[in-house]
Tab-separated table of C-alpha atoms in Angstrom:
chain	number	residue	atom	x	y	z
A	1	MET	CA	-23.265	-24.601	-5.039
A	2	LYS	CA	-24.866	-28.099	-4.758
A	3	ASN	CA	-25.523	-28.648	-8.661
A	4	SER	CA	-23.602	-25.791	-10.147
A	5	PHE	CA	-20.994	-27.342	-12.373
A	6	SER	CA	-20.511	-27.257	-16.612
A	7	ASP	CA	-18.197	-29.458	-18.274
A	8	SER	CA	-18.077	-27.477	-21.185
A	9	TYR	CA	-17.324	-24.367	-19.789
A	10	LYS	CA	-14.128	-26.322	-17.925
A	11	ASP	CA	-13.514	-27.576	-21.347
A	12	ALA	CA	-13.098	-23.834	-22.589
A	13	GLY	CA	-10.578	-23.231	-19.676
A	14	VAL	CA	-13.127	-21.996	-16.971
A	15	ASP	CA	-13.778	-24.389	-13.950
A	16	VAL	CA	-16.630	-22.865	-11.796
A	17	THR	CA	-16.502	-25.514	-9.094
A	18	ALA	CA	-12.847	-24.063	-8.575
A	19	GLY	CA	-14.265	-20.855	-7.834
A	20	TYR	CA	-16.340	-22.209	-4.986
A	21	GLU	CA	-13.349	-24.025	-3.503
A	22	SER	CA	-11.497	-21.013	-3.444
A	23	VAL	CA	-14.025	-19.111	-1.434
A	24	ARG	CA	-14.292	-21.985	1.183
A	25	LEU	CA	-10.846	-21.835	1.630
A	26	MET	CA	-10.966	-18.216	1.978
A	27	GLN	CA	-13.612	-18.176	4.419
A	28	GLU	CA	-11.585	-17.912	8.027
A	29	ASP	CA	-9.050	-15.419	6.952
A	30	VAL	CA	-11.955	-13.161	5.862
A	31	LYS	CA	-13.829	-13.956	9.010
A	32	ARG	CA	-10.595	-12.290	10.936
A	33	THR	CA	-11.586	-8.582	9.057
A	34	GLN	CA	-14.909	-8.327	10.465
A	35	ILE	CA	-15.727	-5.270	12.310
A	36	ASP	CA	-18.454	-3.342	13.678
A	37	GLY	CA	-20.947	-2.261	10.636
A	38	ALA	CA	-19.857	-5.527	8.250
A	39	ILE	CA	-23.114	-6.939	8.074
A	40	SER	CA	-22.483	-9.520	5.001
A	41	GLY	CA	-19.986	-12.321	4.358
A	42	ILE	CA	-18.740	-12.953	1.030
A	43	GLY	CA	-20.634	-14.466	-1.933
A	44	GLY	CA	-23.580	-12.133	-2.029
A	45	PHE	CA	-23.972	-9.963	-5.169
A	46	GLY	CA	-22.646	-6.754	-3.182
A	47	GLY	CA	-21.235	-6.516	-0.018
A	48	LEU	CA	-23.029	-4.652	2.716
A	49	PHE	CA	-21.327	-2.136	5.608
A	50	GLN	CA	-23.258	0.047	7.843
A	51	PRO	CA	-21.094	2.867	9.082
A	52	ASN	CA	-21.863	4.371	12.499
A	53	LEU	CA	-22.230	7.910	12.200
A	54	ALA	CA	-22.580	9.000	15.819
A	55	GLY	CA	-20.669	12.259	16.700
A	56	MET	CA	-20.020	13.268	12.780
A	57	LYS	CA	-21.376	16.303	12.044
A	58	GLU	CA	-20.878	16.127	7.807
A	59	PRO	CA	-20.058	12.501	7.368
A	60	VAL	CA	-18.050	12.240	4.349
A	61	LEU	CA	-17.065	8.945	2.274
A	62	VAL	CA	-13.414	8.839	0.570
A	63	SER	CA	-12.665	6.001	-1.809
A	64	GLY	CA	-9.521	4.849	-3.379
A	65	THR	CA	-8.669	1.909	-5.763
A	66	ASP	CA	-5.073	0.646	-6.948
A	67	GLY	CA	-3.134	-2.629	-7.789
A	68	VAL	CA	0.564	-3.662	-7.068
A	69	GLY	CA	2.014	-3.107	-10.490
A	70	THR	CA	4.895	-5.293	-11.805
A	71	LYS	CA	5.725	-5.971	-8.513
A	72	ILE	CA	3.609	-9.107	-8.614
A	73	LYS	CA	5.803	-10.812	-11.123
A	74	LEU	CA	8.226	-11.103	-8.239
A	75	ALA	CA	5.255	-13.447	-6.412
A	76	PHE	CA	4.918	-15.509	-9.823
A	77	LEU	CA	8.995	-16.161	-9.897
A	78	LEU	CA	9.116	-17.090	-6.164
A	79	ASP	CA	5.882	-18.571	-5.997
A	80	LYS	CA	4.876	-17.046	-2.796
A	81	HIS	CA	1.602	-15.525	-3.019
A	82	ASP	CA	0.220	-14.483	0.677
A	83	THR	CA	2.116	-11.258	1.320
A	84	ILE	CA	1.089	-9.414	-2.155
A	85	GLY	CA	-2.296	-8.745	-0.895
A	86	ILE	CA	-1.331	-6.878	2.073
A	87	ASP	CA	0.454	-4.232	-1.145
A	88	ALA	CA	-3.000	-4.376	-2.925
A	89	VAL	CA	-4.760	-3.144	0.638
A	90	ALA	CA	-1.997	-0.754	1.957
A	91	MET	CA	-1.565	1.196	-1.532
A	92	CYS	CA	-5.759	2.024	-1.275
A	93	VAL	CA	-5.927	2.953	2.392
A	94	ASN	CA	-2.841	4.765	2.750
A	95	ASP	CA	-4.293	6.768	0.253
A	96	ILE	CA	-7.500	7.739	1.440
A	97	ILE	CA	-5.577	8.439	5.107
A	98	CYS	CA	-3.832	11.485	3.277
A	99	CYS	CA	-7.278	13.196	3.713
A	100	GLY	CA	-7.898	11.809	7.642
A	101	ALA	CA	-10.468	9.079	6.172
A	102	LYS	CA	-10.534	5.884	8.650
A	103	PRO	CA	-11.100	2.770	6.298
A	104	LEU	CA	-14.335	0.923	6.448
A	105	PHE	CA	-14.318	-1.810	4.107
A	106	PHE	CA	-12.289	-3.264	1.266
A	107	LEU	CA	-12.613	-5.451	-2.019
A	108	ASP	CA	-10.415	-7.061	-4.219
A	109	TYR	CA	-10.337	-8.183	-7.792
A	110	ILE	CA	-8.076	-11.260	-9.237
A	111	ALA	CA	-7.872	-11.866	-12.311
A	112	CYS	CA	-6.021	-15.203	-13.125
A	113	GLY	CA	-5.161	-17.434	-16.485
A	114	LYS	CA	-6.289	-20.544	-14.006
A	115	ASN	CA	-8.101	-20.771	-10.863
A	116	ILE	CA	-5.761	-22.726	-8.624
A	117	PRO	CA	-8.052	-22.405	-5.147
A	118	GLU	CA	-5.053	-22.763	-2.919
A	119	LYS	CA	-3.345	-20.004	-4.509
A	120	ILE	CA	-6.281	-17.691	-4.553
A	121	ALA	CA	-6.542	-18.637	-0.931
A	122	ALA	CA	-3.106	-17.156	-0.144
A	123	ILE	CA	-3.721	-14.248	-2.052
A	124	VAL	CA	-6.681	-13.584	-0.260
A	125	LYS	CA	-4.855	-14.270	2.744
A	126	GLY	CA	-2.564	-11.286	2.813
A	127	VAL	CA	-5.317	-9.147	1.487
A	128	ALA	CA	-7.501	-10.199	4.941
A	129	GLU	CA	-3.993	-9.352	7.072
A	130	GLY	CA	-3.721	-6.167	5.107
A	131	CYS	CA	-7.461	-5.268	6.107
A	132	VAL	CA	-6.657	-6.520	9.930
A	133	GLN	CA	-3.780	-4.066	9.923
A	134	ALA	CA	-5.979	-1.222	8.503
A	135	GLY	CA	-8.722	-1.912	10.752
A	136	CYS	CA	-11.114	-2.372	7.723
A	137	ALA	CA	-13.548	-5.033	6.588
A	138	LEU	CA	-13.011	-7.587	3.683
A	139	ILE	CA	-16.800	-7.422	2.462
A	140	GLY	CA	-16.503	-8.787	-0.726
A	141	GLY	CA	-14.340	-9.288	-3.906
A	142	GLU	CA	-14.232	-11.196	-7.750
A	143	THR	CA	-12.105	-13.971	-9.135
A	144	ALA	CA	-12.265	-13.916	-12.753
A	145	GLU	CA	-10.670	-16.784	-14.632
A	146	HIS	CA	-9.104	-15.908	-18.014
A	147	PRO	CA	-7.852	-18.546	-19.731
A	148	GLY	CA	-6.124	-17.214	-23.173
A	149	LEU	CA	-5.582	-13.871	-22.292
A	150	MET	CA	-3.096	-14.527	-19.781
A	151	PRO	CA	-0.752	-17.501	-18.767
A	152	GLU	CA	-2.351	-20.200	-16.477
A	153	ASP	CA	0.375	-19.335	-13.616
A	154	GLU	CA	-0.093	-15.528	-13.435
A	155	TYR	CA	-2.722	-13.276	-12.301
A	156	ASP	CA	-3.018	-9.610	-11.717
A	157	LEU	CA	-4.491	-8.251	-8.410
A	158	ALA	CA	-6.171	-4.807	-7.672
A	159	GLY	CA	-8.476	-3.513	-4.703
A	160	TYR	CA	-10.788	-0.803	-3.835
A	161	CYS	CA	-11.409	1.057	-0.226
A	162	THR	CA	-13.918	3.434	1.079
A	163	GLY	CA	-13.427	5.266	4.229
A	164	ILE	CA	-15.104	8.218	6.281
A	165	VAL	CA	-14.356	11.391	7.735
A	166	ASP	CA	-16.322	14.469	9.353
A	167	LYS	CA	-16.407	17.294	6.864
A	168	GLU	CA	-14.852	20.068	9.536
A	169	LYS	CA	-11.688	17.544	9.673
A	170	ILE	CA	-10.783	16.945	6.133
A	171	ILE	CA	-6.669	17.214	5.835
A	172	ASP	CA	-6.537	19.927	3.026
A	173	GLY	CA	-3.530	21.965	3.827
A	174	LYS	CA	-5.152	25.325	4.095
A	175	THR	CA	-3.627	25.979	7.678
A	176	MET	CA	-0.342	25.387	6.492
A	177	LYS	CA	2.338	27.978	6.841
A	178	PRO	CA	6.194	28.499	6.151
A	179	GLY	CA	7.951	26.767	9.031
A	180	ASP	CA	5.912	24.032	9.562
A	181	ILE	CA	7.705	20.506	9.712
A	182	VAL	CA	7.772	17.850	7.377
A	183	ILE	CA	7.790	14.527	9.116
A	184	GLY	CA	8.732	11.353	7.359
A	185	LEU	CA	7.536	7.730	8.489
A	186	ALA	CA	9.743	4.971	7.663
A	187	SER	CA	9.013	2.533	4.532
A	188	THR	CA	9.477	-1.116	4.785
A	189	GLY	CA	11.403	-1.301	1.409
A	190	VAL	CA	10.586	-0.573	-2.019
A	191	HIS	CA	6.846	-1.004	-1.241
A	192	SER	CA	4.446	-1.290	-4.760
A	193	ASN	CA	6.101	1.254	-7.273
A	194	GLY	CA	8.980	1.747	-9.566
A	195	PHE	CA	9.000	-2.203	-10.064
A	196	SER	CA	9.483	-1.412	-13.823
A	197	LEU	CA	13.026	0.207	-13.475
A	198	VAL	CA	13.766	-2.439	-10.380
A	199	ARG	CA	13.225	-5.454	-12.832
A	200	LYS	CA	15.442	-3.922	-15.493
A	201	ILE	CA	18.252	-2.902	-12.917
A	202	PHE	CA	18.544	-6.496	-11.356
A	203	ASP	CA	17.109	-7.835	-14.406
A	204	ILE	CA	14.657	-9.750	-12.697
A	205	ASN	CA	13.366	-12.862	-15.388
A	206	SER	CA	14.095	-15.960	-12.869
A	207	LYS	CA	14.364	-16.996	-9.594
A	208	GLN	CA	17.829	-17.442	-9.222
A	209	THR	CA	18.341	-13.933	-9.467
A	210	LEU	CA	16.235	-13.331	-6.516
A	211	MET	CA	18.471	-15.608	-4.859
A	212	TYR	CA	21.229	-13.222	-4.549
A	213	GLN	CA	22.456	-12.812	-0.954
A	214	LEU	CA	22.540	-9.576	0.493
A	215	GLU	CA	24.600	-8.176	3.075
A	216	ASN	CA	21.868	-8.000	5.511
A	217	GLY	CA	21.497	-11.738	5.340
A	218	ARG	CA	18.389	-11.663	3.734
A	219	THR	CA	17.997	-12.525	-0.121
A	220	LEU	CA	17.000	-9.842	-3.069
A	221	GLY	CA	13.756	-11.585	-3.105
A	222	GLU	CA	12.870	-11.344	0.560
A	223	THR	CA	13.710	-7.863	0.406
A	224	LEU	CA	11.838	-6.348	-2.654
A	225	LEU	CA	8.799	-8.607	-2.214
A	226	GLU	CA	8.737	-7.269	1.944
A	227	PRO	CA	5.109	-5.836	2.064
A	228	THR	CA	4.066	-2.517	1.801
A	229	LYS	CA	3.865	-0.726	5.212
A	230	ILE	CA	0.161	-0.004	6.213
A	231	TYR	CA	0.116	3.520	8.032
A	232	VAL	CA	-3.358	3.602	8.929
A	233	LYS	CA	-3.429	2.698	12.845
A	234	PRO	CA	-0.601	4.755	13.771
A	235	VAL	CA	-1.747	8.160	11.795
A	236	LEU	CA	-5.021	7.624	13.333
A	237	LYS	CA	-3.795	7.932	16.786
A	238	LEU	CA	-1.501	10.879	15.392
A	239	LEU	CA	-4.601	12.635	14.376
A	240	GLU	CA	-6.436	12.199	17.551
A	241	GLN	CA	-3.730	14.136	19.651
A	242	VAL	CA	-1.570	16.759	17.180
A	243	GLU	CA	-3.342	18.681	14.492
A	244	VAL	CA	-1.896	17.201	11.097
A	245	LYS	CA	-1.879	20.243	8.393
A	246	GLY	CA	-0.877	17.473	5.562
A	247	ILE	CA	-0.057	13.921	4.552
A	248	SER	CA	1.339	12.651	1.311
A	249	HIS	CA	1.409	8.834	0.236
A	250	VAL	CA	4.877	8.266	-1.278
A	251	THR	CA	4.296	6.111	-3.846
A	252	GLY	CA	4.662	5.974	-7.996
A	253	GLY	CA	6.300	9.817	-8.366
A	254	GLY	CA	8.566	9.637	-5.347
A	255	PHE	CA	9.513	12.222	-3.336
A	256	TYR	CA	8.948	14.966	-6.114
A	257	GLU	CA	5.742	14.031	-7.229
A	258	ASN	CA	3.954	12.737	-3.798
A	259	ILE	CA	4.982	15.671	-1.245
A	260	PRO	CA	3.542	18.266	-3.219
A	261	ARG	CA	0.278	16.976	-3.322
A	262	SER	CA	-0.384	17.650	0.518
A	263	ILE	CA	1.330	21.488	0.062
A	264	PRO	CA	-0.991	24.513	-1.185
A	265	ASP	CA	0.505	26.649	-3.754
A	266	GLY	CA	3.093	29.421	-2.559
A	267	LEU	CA	4.512	27.282	-0.201
A	268	THR	CA	7.506	24.573	-0.679
A	269	ALA	CA	8.728	21.514	1.212
A	270	LYS	CA	12.554	21.709	1.881
A	271	ILE	CA	13.610	18.066	2.580
A	272	THR	CA	17.039	17.869	4.239
A	273	LYS	CA	19.259	14.983	3.047
A	274	GLY	CA	21.031	12.829	5.916
A	275	SER	CA	17.874	13.672	8.046
A	276	TYR	CA	17.465	9.945	8.117
A	277	GLU	CA	19.408	7.005	6.770
A	278	VAL	CA	18.244	5.860	3.306
A	279	PRO	CA	18.121	2.011	3.158
A	280	GLU	CA	20.491	0.102	1.547
A	281	ILE	CA	18.174	-1.438	-0.924
A	282	PHE	CA	17.968	1.816	-2.739
A	283	LYS	CA	21.783	2.822	-2.672
A	284	LEU	CA	22.156	-0.855	-4.233
A	285	MET	CA	19.638	0.082	-6.687
A	286	GLN	CA	21.178	3.295	-7.496
A	287	LYS	CA	24.524	2.028	-7.889
A	288	ALA	CA	23.411	-1.095	-9.932
A	289	GLY	CA	21.858	0.575	-12.308
A	290	ASP	CA	23.741	4.178	-12.395
A	291	ILE	CA	20.589	6.066	-11.723
A	292	THR	CA	20.973	10.078	-11.062
A	293	GLU	CA	19.610	10.728	-7.722
A	294	HIS	CA	16.852	12.965	-9.025
A	295	ASP	CA	15.422	9.771	-10.782
A	296	MET	CA	15.592	7.926	-7.307
A	297	TYR	CA	13.796	10.407	-5.555
A	298	ASN	CA	11.420	10.796	-8.562
A	299	THR	CA	10.754	7.128	-8.942
A	300	PHE	CA	11.361	5.264	-5.724
A	301	ASN	CA	10.129	6.235	-1.712
A	302	MET	CA	13.810	6.090	-0.575
A	303	GLY	CA	13.100	4.591	2.445
A	304	ILE	CA	10.060	7.149	3.316
A	305	GLY	CA	6.533	5.810	2.752
A	306	MET	CA	4.582	8.631	3.992
A	307	THR	CA	5.156	12.209	5.159
A	308	VAL	CA	2.849	14.027	7.767
A	309	ILE	CA	3.485	18.243	7.825
A	310	VAL	CA	3.065	19.717	11.527
A	311	ASP	CA	3.782	22.862	13.095
A	312	LYS	CA	7.211	23.700	14.976
A	313	ASP	CA	5.837	23.257	18.068
A	314	ASN	CA	3.960	19.813	17.541
A	315	ALA	CA	6.868	18.126	15.765
A	316	ASN	CA	8.830	16.365	18.594
A	317	LYS	CA	5.543	15.189	20.281
A	318	ALA	CA	4.494	13.760	16.484
A	319	VAL	CA	7.318	12.027	16.133
A	320	GLU	CA	7.574	10.534	20.083
A	321	LEU	CA	3.560	9.653	19.021
A	322	LEU	CA	4.301	7.770	16.175
A	323	ARG	CA	7.522	5.778	16.967
A	324	GLY	CA	5.580	4.673	20.272
A	325	GLU	CA	3.229	3.604	17.437
A	326	GLY	CA	5.691	1.399	16.375
A	327	VAL	CA	6.490	3.754	13.183
A	328	ASP	CA	10.503	4.864	12.551
A	329	ALA	CA	9.727	8.787	12.006
A	330	TYR	CA	11.687	11.636	11.528
A	331	CYS	CA	12.033	15.241	11.070
A	332	ILE	CA	13.179	15.496	7.327
A	333	GLY	CA	12.499	19.121	6.360
A	334	GLU	CA	10.247	22.009	6.332
A	335	ILE	CA	8.047	24.105	4.782
A	336	ILE	CA	9.308	27.296	3.269
A	337	ALA	CA	7.513	29.927	0.689
A	338	GLY	CA	8.227	29.434	-2.760
A	339	ASP	CA	6.288	27.619	-5.919
A	340	GLU	CA	8.945	24.937	-6.406
A	341	GLY	CA	6.927	22.421	-4.570
A	342	ILE	CA	9.711	20.279	-3.365
A	343	VAL	CA	13.349	21.058	-2.947
A	344	ILE	CA	15.671	18.244	-1.742
A	345	VAL	CA	18.965	19.784	-0.234
């Protein structure tokens, strides 16, 4: 923007030229996300996308929006901002894949106390990487400088995505029945939920706390900041070969809140403890915080970031296919008659 600057606005705390520099720095990362259908670059008033509807009888748009919650506090403390954007994408695309929708495009929103172009570009680098992992295009976004509303070194990050699914292929649980198998897809750790409790357990208020060395050789900070797994591509591949009856994204509320959302009334998911190995970070949190087992399963993903429900005859095939796509998968339970929604035994 050749002649766009305002010394008066800068004196009030908003540097518009910093915004232009942020856009310049993020251009190459945004280009990595471009897919067929993305017909506009960033910088316009709206992001343009032309979906390919060939072969679809009744295309249905599916949208999702979310943020990364208080996990973002860890990024501040560690001064590491290039992965938190992956979480923002994951929280949206993992939601819409639950009904079978393929993500098409994504937009982000960053509110910051002070626009530091290199930091904003690092955040968007993570967003772009998440979009690449999900196979969707980053077609727009917004960076808003809010002096006086938040400290200069802090920001908040949220995102929005839209996907598409043929109406006859929407996953809605209608064919689910007792005897169907619940398959768990491994998480990469705590993902992006429950961090208010995580920070309380470890009393995380400084970088020093996050430097604590765990038995696996990683620091506590590295383990907790590990980005959320994006399941889109493996699940889309699964949908091509296996009838999937239900999918749940295990986010805030853990097993008890999320798995029943994919199950019709009159059915219950019976989850078997010991059917997979719960990652050490959850065991450490439970012990350090003296948290009940119920509260652990009602707050965290406990090592399972997504569940898919298939017919018993398709369970082994589904597990093998998912593992072939790079996702550790396990048969963790079955569907039974009942109105409890979920039982963990």
